[in-house]
Coordinates of C-alpha atoms in Angstrom, one line a residue:
M297 CA 8.5 50.6 -66.5
K298 CA 5.7 48.9 -67.3
V299 CA 4.0 45.5 -66.3
K300 CA 5.3 43.3 -69.0
E301 CA 8.7 44.7 -68.2
L302 CA 8.4 43.9 -64.9
M303 CA 7.8 39.9 -66.1
T304 CA 11.3 40.0 -68.2
K305 CA 13.1 41.1 -65.7
K306 CA 11.8 37.9 -63.5
V307 CA 9.3 39.8 -60.9
L308 CA 6.8 37.6 -59.9
V309 CA 3.6 38.6 -61.7
L310 CA 0.2 37.3 -60.4
K311 CA -2.7 36.5 -63.0
P312 CA -5.5 38.1 -62.8
N313 CA -8.2 38.5 -60.3
N314 CA -6.0 36.6 -58.1
T315 CA -6.5 36.5 -54.2
F316 CA -3.9 37.6 -51.1
E317 CA -4.8 33.5 -49.9
E318 CA -3.3 32.5 -53.9
A319 CA -0.5 35.7 -53.8
A320 CA 0.5 34.4 -50.6
K321 CA 0.7 30.8 -51.7
L322 CA 2.7 31.7 -54.7
F323 CA 5.1 33.9 -52.4
I324 CA 5.8 31.0 -50.3
E325 CA 6.5 28.9 -52.7
N326 CA 9.6 31.3 -54.2
G327 CA 10.8 30.8 -50.3
I328 CA 10.0 33.7 -48.9
D329 CA 9.0 32.7 -44.7
G330 CA 7.0 35.9 -44.5
A331 CA 6.1 39.5 -45.7
P332 CA 3.8 42.1 -45.2
V333 CA 1.1 42.8 -47.9
V334 CA 0.1 46.8 -49.3
D335 CA -2.4 48.3 -51.0
K336 CA -1.2 50.8 -54.4
D337 CA -1.2 53.1 -51.8
G338 CA 1.3 52.0 -49.8
K339 CA -0.9 51.4 -47.2
L340 CA -0.3 47.5 -45.1
I341 CA -3.6 46.0 -45.0
S342 CA -2.5 42.2 -44.5
I343 CA 0.9 39.9 -43.0
I344 CA 1.7 36.6 -44.9
T345 CA 3.7 34.1 -43.0
K346 CA 4.0 30.3 -42.1
T347 CA 6.0 30.3 -39.4
D348 CA 5.8 31.9 -35.5
L349 CA 9.3 33.5 -35.8
M350 CA 8.2 35.5 -38.5
K351 CA 4.8 35.6 -37.0
A352 CA 6.3 37.3 -33.8
I353 CA 8.5 39.8 -36.0
L354 CA 6.0 41.0 -38.2
N355 CA 2.8 41.3 -35.8
K356 CA 4.7 43.8 -34.4
W357 CA 3.5 46.2 -37.7
K358 CA 0.4 48.3 -37.3
M359 CA -2.5 48.4 -40.2
N360 CA -3.0 50.7 -42.9
E361 CA 0.1 53.1 -41.9
R362 CA 2.1 53.2 -44.9
I363 CA 4.7 50.4 -45.9
E364 CA 8.1 53.6 -45.7
T365 CA 7.0 53.6 -42.1
L366 CA 7.6 50.3 -41.4
G367 CA 10.6 49.2 -42.9
P368 CA 14.0 50.6 -44.5
K369 CA 13.5 54.5 -45.1
K370 CA 14.5 54.1 -48.6
V371 CA 11.3 51.7 -49.5
T372 CA 10.3 53.5 -52.4
T373 CA 6.3 54.3 -52.5
I374 CA 3.8 52.4 -54.4
N375 CA 1.9 54.4 -57.0
G376 CA 0.6 52.6 -60.3
E377 CA 3.6 51.4 -61.4
M378 CA 7.3 49.6 -60.2
N379 CA 10.0 51.6 -60.5
L380 CA 12.2 48.2 -60.7
E381 CA 15.4 50.1 -60.6
D382 CA 14.7 51.2 -57.6
V383 CA 13.5 47.7 -56.2
L384 CA 16.7 46.5 -56.9
K385 CA 18.4 48.9 -55.5
Y386 CA 17.4 49.1 -52.4
K387 CA 17.0 45.0 -52.2
V388 CA 13.0 44.9 -51.8
S389 CA 11.3 41.9 -53.1
R390 CA 7.8 42.9 -54.3
L391 CA 4.8 40.7 -55.7
P392 CA 2.6 43.2 -57.3
I393 CA -1.2 42.2 -57.5
I394 CA -2.5 43.3 -60.5
D395 CA -6.7 43.5 -62.2
K396 CA -8.4 43.0 -64.7
N397 CA -7.1 45.5 -66.5
N398 CA -3.3 45.6 -65.8
K399 CA -3.6 47.8 -63.1
I400 CA -1.6 47.0 -59.9
I401 CA -4.2 46.9 -57.0
G402 CA -1.7 45.9 -54.4
I403 CA 1.7 44.4 -53.4
I404 CA 3.2 41.9 -51.4
T405 CA 6.6 43.1 -50.4
Q406 CA 9.9 41.7 -48.1
T407 CA 12.3 44.4 -47.4
D408 CA 16.2 44.0 -46.0
L409 CA 14.3 44.3 -42.3
I410 CA 12.7 40.7 -42.7
N411 CA 15.4 39.1 -44.3
N412 CA 18.3 40.3 -41.7
L413 CA 15.9 39.0 -39.5
V414 CA 15.0 35.8 -41.4
E415 CA 19.1 35.2 -41.7
K416 CA 20.0 36.7 -38.7
I417 CA 17.9 33.9 -37.1
T418 CA 18.6 31.3 -39.5
K419 CA 22.7 31.1 -38.8
K420 CA 21.5 30.9 -34.8
Y421 CA 20.0 27.9 -35.8
R422 CA 22.4 26.5 -38.1
D423 CA 25.1 27.3 -35.3
L424 CA 23.6 24.8 -32.8
K425 CA 25.7 22.4 -31.9
N426 CA 26.0 22.5 -36.3
T427 CA 22.7 20.6 -36.5
K428 CA 21.5 19.7 -40.6
L429 CA 18.4 20.1 -39.7
S430 CA 16.1 22.7 -41.5
L431 CA 13.7 24.7 -39.5
M432 CA 10.4 23.6 -40.9
E433 CA 12.3 20.2 -39.4
L434 CA 13.6 21.5 -36.0
D435 CA 10.0 23.2 -35.4
S436 CA 8.1 20.0 -36.0
V437 CA 10.6 18.5 -33.2
I438 CA 10.1 21.2 -31.2
E439 CA 5.8 20.4 -31.4
C440 CA 6.8 17.3 -30.2
S441 CA 7.5 17.7 -26.9
Y442 CA 5.4 16.6 -24.3
D443 CA 7.5 19.4 -21.9
G444 CA 6.8 23.1 -22.5
I445 CA 9.8 24.5 -24.7
Y446 CA 9.8 28.5 -24.6
I447 CA 13.4 30.0 -26.5
T448 CA 14.6 33.3 -26.2
D449 CA 16.8 35.4 -28.8
G450 CA 20.5 36.7 -26.4
E451 CA 18.1 39.4 -25.3
G452 CA 15.4 37.9 -24.1
N453 CA 13.0 38.3 -26.4
T454 CA 10.6 36.0 -27.2
I455 CA 11.2 33.9 -30.8
K456 CA 9.7 30.3 -30.3
V457 CA 7.0 28.4 -27.7
N458 CA 5.4 25.2 -28.2
N459 CA 1.7 24.0 -28.3
A460 CA 2.6 22.1 -24.8
Y461 CA 4.0 25.2 -23.4
E462 CA 0.4 26.7 -23.7
R463 CA -1.9 23.5 -22.7
I464 CA 0.6 23.6 -19.4
T465 CA 0.8 27.6 -18.7
G466 CA -2.4 28.6 -19.7
L467 CA -1.0 31.3 -21.9
K468 CA -1.3 31.6 -25.7
K469 CA 1.6 32.3 -27.9
E470 CA 0.2 35.4 -29.3
A471 CA 0.3 36.4 -26.0
V472 CA 4.1 36.6 -25.6
L473 CA 5.9 36.1 -29.3
G474 CA 8.4 39.0 -30.2
R475 CA 8.1 40.6 -26.3
N476 CA 10.7 40.6 -24.1
M477 CA 11.2 38.3 -21.0
R478 CA 10.9 41.8 -18.3
E479 CA 8.3 43.4 -20.0
L480 CA 6.8 39.6 -19.2
E481 CA 7.9 39.4 -15.9
L482 CA 7.2 43.1 -15.0
E483 CA 3.2 42.8 -16.0
G484 CA 2.9 39.9 -14.0
F485 CA 2.8 37.4 -16.6
I486 CA 5.2 35.2 -14.4
S487 CA 6.5 35.3 -11.1
Q488 CA 10.4 35.0 -11.8
S489 CA 12.1 34.9 -15.0
A490 CA 15.0 32.2 -15.3
T491 CA 15.4 33.2 -18.3
L492 CA 17.1 36.2 -17.2
L493 CA 18.5 35.0 -15.1
V494 CA 20.7 33.1 -17.4
L495 CA 21.3 36.0 -18.9
K496 CA 22.4 37.3 -15.8
N497 CA 24.7 34.5 -14.3
G498 CA 25.4 32.5 -18.0
E499 CA 24.8 29.4 -16.3
T500 CA 21.9 26.7 -16.1
T501 CA 18.9 27.5 -13.7
T502 CA 16.2 26.3 -12.5
I503 CA 13.3 27.7 -10.6
Q504 CA 9.7 27.1 -9.7
Q505 CA 7.7 29.6 -11.9
E506 CA 3.8 30.6 -11.2
F507 CA 1.9 32.0 -13.8
N508 CA -1.2 34.5 -13.7
T509 CA -3.3 31.5 -14.8
G510 CA -2.1 30.2 -11.3
V511 CA -0.4 27.4 -12.9
K512 CA 2.6 26.5 -11.4
V513 CA 5.8 24.7 -13.5
L514 CA 9.0 23.6 -12.6
V515 CA 11.3 25.5 -15.1
S516 CA 14.8 24.8 -16.4
S517 CA 16.6 27.6 -18.8
N518 CA 19.8 26.6 -20.4
P519 CA 21.6 29.0 -22.5
I520 CA 23.3 28.3 -26.3
F521 CA 26.7 30.2 -26.3
D522 CA 28.3 31.1 -30.2
K523 CA 31.9 30.7 -30.8
S524 CA 32.5 33.3 -28.9
G525 CA 31.4 32.5 -25.9
K526 CA 28.4 35.5 -25.9
I527 CA 24.6 33.8 -25.3
I528 CA 23.0 33.9 -28.3
M529 CA 19.3 31.9 -27.6
V530 CA 18.1 30.5 -23.7
V531 CA 16.1 27.2 -24.1
T532 CA 13.7 26.6 -21.0
N533 CA 12.1 23.7 -20.4
V534 CA 8.6 23.7 -19.0
R535 CA 6.8 20.9 -16.6
D536 CA 3.7 20.7 -14.6
V537 CA 4.2 20.3 -11.3
T538 CA 0.9 21.4 -9.9
Q539 CA -0.6 17.9 -10.2
L540 CA 3.2 16.5 -8.1
Y541 CA 2.2 19.8 -5.8
E542 CA -1.3 18.1 -5.0
L543 CA 0.2 15.1 -5.0
K544 CA 2.7 16.0 -2.4
E545 CA -0.3 17.2 -0.4
Q546 CA -2.6 14.6 -0.6
L547 CA 0.7 12.3 0.5
Q548 CA 1.1 14.6 3.7
R549 CA -2.9 14.4 4.3
N550 CA -2.8 10.4 4.3
K551 CA 0.7 10.3 6.1
E552 CA -1.6 11.9 8.8
I553 CA -4.7 9.9 8.6
T554 CA -2.2 7.3 8.6
R555 CA -0.4 8.6 12.2
K556 CA -3.9 8.6 13.4
Y557 CA -5.3 5.1 12.6
V558 CA -2.2 3.5 13.9
S559 CA -2.4 5.5 17.3
E560 CA -6.6 4.2 17.3
I561 CA -5.6 0.5 16.5
E562 CA -2.9 0.3 19.0
E563 CA -5.5 1.9 21.3
M564 CA -7.4 -0.3 20.1
R565 CA -5.3 -3.4 20.6
T566 CA -4.3 -2.3 23.8
Q567 CA -8.1 -2.1 25.1
L568 CA -8.3 -5.3 23.5
L569 CA -5.3 -7.1 25.3
N570 CA -6.5 -6.3 28.4
T571 CA -5.4 -9.4 30.3
S572 CA -1.4 -10.1 30.1
E573 CA -2.4 -13.8 29.3
I574 CA -3.7 -12.9 25.8
V575 CA -0.3 -11.9 22.8
A576 CA -2.0 -10.9 19.6
E577 CA 0.2 -9.7 16.7
D578 CA -1.6 -11.7 13.8
H579 CA -4.1 -9.9 12.4
R580 CA -6.2 -13.4 12.6
T581 CA -5.6 -13.6 16.2
I582 CA -7.1 -10.2 16.8
E583 CA -9.9 -11.0 14.9
I584 CA -10.8 -13.4 17.2
I585 CA -10.4 -10.7 20.1
Q586 CA -12.4 -8.7 18.2
L587 CA -15.2 -11.1 18.2
A588 CA -14.8 -12.5 21.6
N589 CA -15.2 -8.6 23.0
R590 CA -18.6 -8.2 20.6
I591 CA -19.9 -11.6 22.1
A592 CA -18.5 -10.9 25.6
K593 CA -21.3 -8.6 25.9
V594 CA -24.1 -10.9 25.8
D595 CA -25.1 -14.2 27.9
T596 CA -25.0 -16.6 24.7
T597 CA -23.3 -20.0 24.8
I598 CA -20.2 -20.5 22.6
L599 CA -19.0 -22.9 21.5
M600 CA -14.6 -22.9 20.6
L601 CA -13.8 -25.0 17.9
G602 CA -9.6 -26.2 17.4
E603 CA -6.6 -27.9 17.6
T604 CA -5.2 -28.7 21.3
G605 CA -3.1 -26.2 23.0
A606 CA -4.0 -23.2 20.5
G607 CA -5.7 -21.1 23.4
K608 CA -9.4 -22.2 23.6
D609 CA -8.6 -21.9 27.6
Q610 CA -7.2 -18.2 27.3
I611 CA -10.1 -16.7 25.1
A612 CA -12.9 -18.8 27.2
K613 CA -10.8 -16.2 30.4
H614 CA -11.1 -13.4 28.2
I615 CA -14.7 -13.5 27.0
H616 CA -15.1 -13.9 31.2
K617 CA -13.0 -11.1 32.2
V618 CA -14.4 -8.8 29.9
S619 CA -18.4 -9.8 30.4
K620 CA -20.8 -8.2 33.1
R621 CA -19.9 -11.4 35.3
S622 CA -16.4 -10.9 35.6
K623 CA -16.8 -10.2 38.9
K624 CA -17.5 -13.7 40.0
Q625 CA -16.6 -17.2 39.5
F626 CA -14.9 -18.5 36.5
I627 CA -15.2 -22.5 36.9
K628 CA -12.8 -24.4 34.7
V629 CA -13.8 -28.5 34.0
N630 CA -12.1 -30.9 31.6
C631 CA -14.4 -33.2 31.0
G632 CA -12.0 -35.4 29.9
A633 CA -10.0 -35.6 33.0
I634 CA -13.2 -36.9 35.3
P635 CA -13.7 -40.6 35.6
T636 CA -17.6 -41.2 34.3
S637 CA -18.7 -42.9 37.5
L638 CA -17.9 -39.2 39.1
I639 CA -18.6 -37.0 36.5
E640 CA -22.6 -36.5 37.3
S641 CA -21.5 -35.7 41.1
E642 CA -18.7 -33.1 39.8
F643 CA -21.3 -31.7 37.9
F644 CA -24.2 -31.4 40.2
G645 CA -23.3 -32.2 43.3
Y646 CA -25.0 -35.1 45.5
E647 CA -27.0 -34.8 49.2
K648 CA -25.3 -35.9 52.2
G649 CA -25.6 -40.1 52.3
A650 CA -26.6 -40.0 48.2
F651 CA -24.0 -42.8 47.9
T652 CA -21.3 -44.9 49.9
G653 CA -18.8 -43.0 50.2
A654 CA -20.3 -40.0 49.9
N655 CA -19.5 -36.9 52.4
K656 CA -21.8 -36.7 55.0
E657 CA -22.4 -33.0 54.2
G658 CA -23.0 -33.4 51.2
K659 CA -21.4 -31.9 48.0
I660 CA -21.8 -28.4 46.0
G661 CA -22.0 -29.0 42.6
L662 CA -19.5 -27.1 39.3
F663 CA -22.9 -26.0 38.1
E664 CA -23.7 -24.0 41.7
L665 CA -20.6 -22.9 42.3
A666 CA -20.9 -21.3 38.8
S667 CA -24.0 -19.7 39.4
G668 CA -23.8 -16.1 38.5
G669 CA -20.6 -16.3 36.8
T670 CA -19.2 -18.7 33.8
I671 CA -18.2 -22.4 33.6
F672 CA -16.2 -23.4 30.8
L673 CA -16.4 -26.7 29.7
D674 CA -13.1 -28.2 28.2
E675 CA -12.9 -31.4 26.0
V676 CA -16.8 -31.6 26.0
G677 CA -16.7 -34.2 23.4
E678 CA -15.3 -36.6 25.5
L679 CA -18.7 -36.5 27.9
P680 CA -20.4 -39.8 27.7
M681 CA -23.9 -40.4 26.3
D682 CA -25.7 -40.4 29.2
M683 CA -24.4 -37.3 30.5
Q684 CA -24.6 -35.5 27.2
V685 CA -28.6 -36.1 27.9
K686 CA -28.1 -34.1 31.9
L687 CA -25.7 -31.5 30.6
L688 CA -28.5 -30.8 28.1
R689 CA -31.3 -30.7 30.3
V690 CA -29.9 -28.1 32.7
L691 CA -28.8 -26.0 29.3
Q692 CA -32.8 -26.3 28.8
E693 CA -33.9 -25.4 32.2
M694 CA -31.1 -23.5 33.6
E695 CA -31.3 -26.0 37.0
V696 CA -29.6 -29.1 38.9
V697 CA -31.0 -31.8 41.3
R698 CA -28.1 -33.0 43.3
I699 CA -27.8 -36.9 43.1
G700 CA -29.8 -38.3 46.6
G701 CA -31.8 -35.1 45.9
T702 CA -35.4 -33.6 44.8
K703 CA -35.5 -30.5 44.8
S704 CA -34.4 -28.6 41.6
I705 CA -31.9 -26.1 41.9
K706 CA -32.2 -23.0 39.8
I707 CA -28.7 -21.4 38.4
D708 CA -28.0 -18.7 36.3
V709 CA -25.0 -19.9 34.6
R710 CA -23.1 -18.7 31.4
V711 CA -22.0 -22.0 29.4
L712 CA -18.2 -22.2 27.4
A713 CA -17.8 -25.1 25.8
A714 CA -14.9 -25.9 24.0
T715 CA -13.5 -29.0 21.9
N716 CA -11.0 -30.2 19.6
R717 CA -12.9 -32.9 17.9
D718 CA -15.3 -33.0 15.1
L719 CA -18.3 -33.0 16.6
E720 CA -20.6 -33.5 13.6
E721 CA -18.8 -36.1 12.5
M722 CA -19.4 -37.5 15.9
I723 CA -23.1 -37.2 15.6
K724 CA -22.9 -38.9 12.4
K725 CA -21.0 -42.2 14.5
K726 CA -24.3 -41.4 17.0
Q727 CA -20.9 -40.9 19.6
F728 CA -22.8 -37.1 19.8
R729 CA -25.9 -36.0 20.8
E730 CA -27.5 -33.4 18.0
D731 CA -29.4 -31.8 20.2
L732 CA -27.0 -31.0 22.5
Y733 CA -24.7 -29.6 19.7
Y734 CA -27.2 -27.2 18.4
R735 CA -27.9 -25.8 22.2
L736 CA -24.1 -25.5 22.3
N737 CA -23.4 -24.1 19.4
V738 CA -24.9 -21.3 19.7
V739 CA -22.1 -19.0 18.4
P740 CA -19.2 -20.8 16.6
L741 CA -15.5 -19.6 17.2
Y742 CA -13.0 -21.1 15.6
I743 CA -9.2 -20.6 16.9
P744 CA -6.4 -21.1 14.6
P745 CA -3.4 -22.8 15.2
L746 CA 0.0 -21.2 16.0
R747 CA 1.4 -22.8 12.4
E748 CA -2.0 -19.9 10.8
R749 CA -0.7 -17.2 12.2
K750 CA 2.7 -16.7 12.3
Q751 CA 3.1 -13.7 13.4
D752 CA 1.6 -14.2 16.6
I753 CA 5.4 -17.0 17.1
F754 CA 8.0 -14.5 17.8
P755 CA 5.9 -11.9 20.7
L756 CA 5.0 -15.5 22.5
I757 CA 7.9 -16.1 22.8
N758 CA 9.6 -12.7 23.5
F759 CA 6.6 -13.0 26.7
F760 CA 7.5 -16.4 27.7
L761 CA 11.0 -15.5 27.9
T762 CA 10.5 -12.4 29.9
Q763 CA 8.5 -14.3 32.6
L764 CA 10.8 -17.0 32.3
N765 CA 13.9 -14.7 32.9
K766 CA 11.9 -12.8 36.3
K767 CA 11.4 -15.8 37.4
Y768 CA 14.4 -17.6 37.7
N769 CA 16.2 -14.4 37.9
F770 CA 18.1 -15.2 34.0
N771 CA 19.5 -12.7 31.4
K772 CA 18.7 -15.1 28.8
V773 CA 17.5 -13.8 24.8
F774 CA 17.5 -16.2 21.6
A775 CA 20.0 -15.8 18.9
S776 CA 18.6 -15.6 15.3
D777 CA 18.9 -18.8 14.4
A778 CA 17.0 -20.0 16.9
L779 CA 14.3 -17.7 16.0
N780 CA 13.7 -18.8 12.4
C781 CA 14.4 -22.4 13.5
L782 CA 11.6 -21.6 15.6
Y783 CA 9.0 -20.0 13.6
E784 CA 9.7 -22.6 11.0
Y785 CA 8.7 -25.2 13.0
N786 CA 4.9 -26.7 12.1
W787 CA 3.9 -26.3 16.2
P788 CA 1.5 -29.4 16.3
G789 CA 0.9 -28.6 20.0
N790 CA 0.1 -25.0 19.0
V791 CA 0.8 -22.3 22.2
R792 CA 1.4 -24.8 24.3
E793 CA 3.9 -26.6 23.2
L794 CA 5.8 -24.0 22.4
K795 CA 5.5 -22.2 26.1
N796 CA 7.3 -25.2 26.9
I797 CA 10.0 -25.3 24.7
V798 CA 11.0 -21.8 25.8
E799 CA 11.0 -23.1 29.3
R800 CA 12.7 -26.2 28.7
V801 CA 15.5 -24.1 26.3
V802 CA 15.9 -21.0 29.0
I803 CA 16.3 -23.6 31.5
M804 CA 18.5 -26.1 30.2
S805 CA 20.8 -23.9 28.0
E806 CA 24.4 -23.3 29.3
D807 CA 24.4 -19.3 28.3
D808 CA 22.7 -16.9 28.4
K809 CA 22.5 -16.9 23.8
I810 CA 20.1 -19.9 22.9
K811 CA 21.5 -21.0 20.3
R812 CA 20.1 -23.7 17.4
L813 CA 21.4 -26.5 18.8
D814 CA 20.5 -26.3 22.1
L815 CA 16.7 -26.4 20.7
P816 CA 15.2 -29.9 20.8
K817 CA 16.2 -32.2 17.7
N818 CA 12.4 -32.5 16.7
I819 CA 12.6 -28.7 16.4
I820 CA 15.6 -28.4 14.8
G821 CA 14.8 -31.5 11.8
S822 CA 16.6 -34.5 12.9
N823 CA 14.5 -37.9 13.3
G824 CA 15.9 -37.9 17.0
M825 CA 17.1 -41.5 18.7
V826 CA 16.0 -44.5 17.6
V827 CA 16.6 -47.5 19.8
T828 CA 16.1 -51.1 19.1
L829 CA 16.5 -54.0 20.6
N830 CA 19.0 -55.2 18.7
T831 CA 21.3 -52.1 18.8
F832 CA 22.7 -50.4 22.2
E833 CA 25.3 -47.0 22.4
E834 CA 26.7 -45.1 24.8
G835 CA 25.5 -42.5 26.2
I836 CA 21.4 -43.4 26.4
N837 CA 19.7 -42.3 28.8
L838 CA 17.1 -45.0 30.2
K839 CA 14.1 -42.5 31.9
E840 CA 14.1 -39.8 28.7
T841 CA 14.1 -42.9 26.5
L842 CA 11.5 -44.4 28.1
D843 CA 9.2 -41.0 28.3
S844 CA 10.2 -40.0 24.7
I845 CA 8.6 -44.0 24.0
E846 CA 5.1 -44.2 25.9
G847 CA 4.6 -39.7 24.8
K848 CA 4.6 -40.9 21.1
L849 CA 2.4 -44.2 22.2
I850 CA -0.2 -41.9 23.8
K851 CA 0.0 -39.5 21.1
K852 CA -0.7 -42.1 18.5
A853 CA -3.6 -43.7 20.2
Y854 CA -5.1 -40.5 21.3
D855 CA -4.8 -39.5 17.4
K856 CA -6.3 -43.2 16.6
Y857 CA -9.5 -43.5 18.3
G858 CA -10.0 -39.6 18.9
N859 CA -11.5 -40.3 22.6
V860 CA -9.2 -40.7 26.4
R861 CA -11.4 -43.8 26.6
A862 CA -11.2 -45.8 23.8
A863 CA -7.5 -44.9 23.8
A864 CA -6.7 -45.3 27.2
K865 CA -8.4 -48.7 26.7
S866 CA -6.1 -49.5 24.2
L867 CA -2.9 -48.8 26.2
G868 CA -4.7 -50.8 29.3
I869 CA -4.5 -47.8 31.5
D870 CA -7.6 -46.4 32.8
P871 CA -8.8 -42.7 31.1
S872 CA -7.5 -41.0 34.8
T873 CA -4.1 -42.2 34.3
F874 CA -4.3 -41.6 30.5
V875 CA -5.3 -38.2 30.9
R876 CA -1.9 -37.3 33.6
K877 CA 0.0 -38.4 31.0
R878 CA -1.3 -37.0 28.4
Q879 CA -1.1 -34.1 29.5
K880 CA 2.5 -35.0 30.7
Y881 CA 3.4 -35.2 27.0
I882 CA 1.7 -32.3 25.1
N883 CA 3.2 -29.7 28.4
N884 CA 6.8 -31.8 26.5
I885 CA 8.5 -30.7 29.9
D886 CA 9.8 -33.0 32.2
A887 CA 8.8 -32.9 36.2
Q888 CA 12.0 -31.8 37.4
Y889 CA 11.8 -28.6 35.5
K890 CA 8.5 -27.8 37.2
T891 CA 10.0 -27.8 40.5

């Protein structure tokens, strides 16, 4: 049949000089998913396809082989003109490529082989949950998946691989499309095939898979069944777990490092807290001890600042204990507790007969006594101005002169000082010498109040409780409500107040379990008992009431005037009495509990 007759039979004919690409476009526009292209002698010279599925099918065919060896045996050999009856007989769709002389120089052909395969695969897709998506739409959905997707037919032949699979595994589509999973497993492309396990067991299978590219993945293969229960397809989801394994290994390394650091920190804490008088759990307290350990190695003067009862004296003892002077004397001097008339003789001593009432043998001063060791001047802000001048000279010259004596005595002593006063404000008010302040404040060390280092409260309670149980042969514990109340309290008296409260409730509580109601009223939030001359209630204890009033007056006087002498004068008592009473109420425990 001539070309014109082909055209009348609706056989697609190209215009002269059309290229293979234009022919392919026309062919695809007419509903053909893919087809081989042969020359006029019937040899395969190209493949037209727009889908991975057709590419997987047609890529098995070899170039330059005659078309009758590639498709059905009854395909007509191409020799110039086309026999249309044979084309229709064998259901071969062909598109001739004609030159300008109307001679057929090539043919694009699609045989029953391709048609049957396309129909078969298309039917499988249609059977998937009765989806109404077209193949192109379904293909787009698969390609949009972030995880890799690998699809085989019911015999394990690869029919679809998305781009994510290539990205994750490092394998190219061309290397696996159209190939059976048994071949890929045998050739070492994959360590093990989950698809083959599904085909064997008939159920969803998840395994770890490793590729020849070195990538490790987690694959989960799911079977797709037809109406008769036969597996027609296996869909595999692939997720890269290489990073997860790396993160797991890194986490394990971090855990080991953490355990090592925790062990080192605990060892460091044991070394830091080498005195049973210091309990430290809060990070601020530990930092203070670390700093104290560093400055303890040199003989510099240290000025400790902080509220009353915060633990300045304990830090001073710790510094002495870890210093090179630890085997020598540690002398603590409460500067506010010594009467003014006796300060100089207590500090520097006196010669025999120096004044009326003096010891006949004379007396060595505290600075001489501490020579070779450490002297701790607590409440140094209470020193009168004339003693400040004499103390400054001692610190500068490191020598003392006894009262009544003329000879200077060399001393070797380290000076630690502490105060709860604002010395800089006192300097402005001409109550403290500026030169002495700078002499003492070589290394300042601030001790925060207990309310600023809350993590120390429970360990301190346990420490004091253990000591008291051992001392009094008790077996007492704090209930959780009592502990919570103690934790929330503001602790104006700091560690000293905490210690005394613990001792009080341990002694006074009737049961072994100390409950919230066993705590003092000011701790649990009560305003306390108010007594006036116009009221009287049964059960009022006169001694406790008087002690409460006296303690409040002493505290208010000290808060107002800021020093012992002025506060004592305002209450009409001498400084030594004031110091004694103030210490009693700061400790907040009756004398009967100390016996």
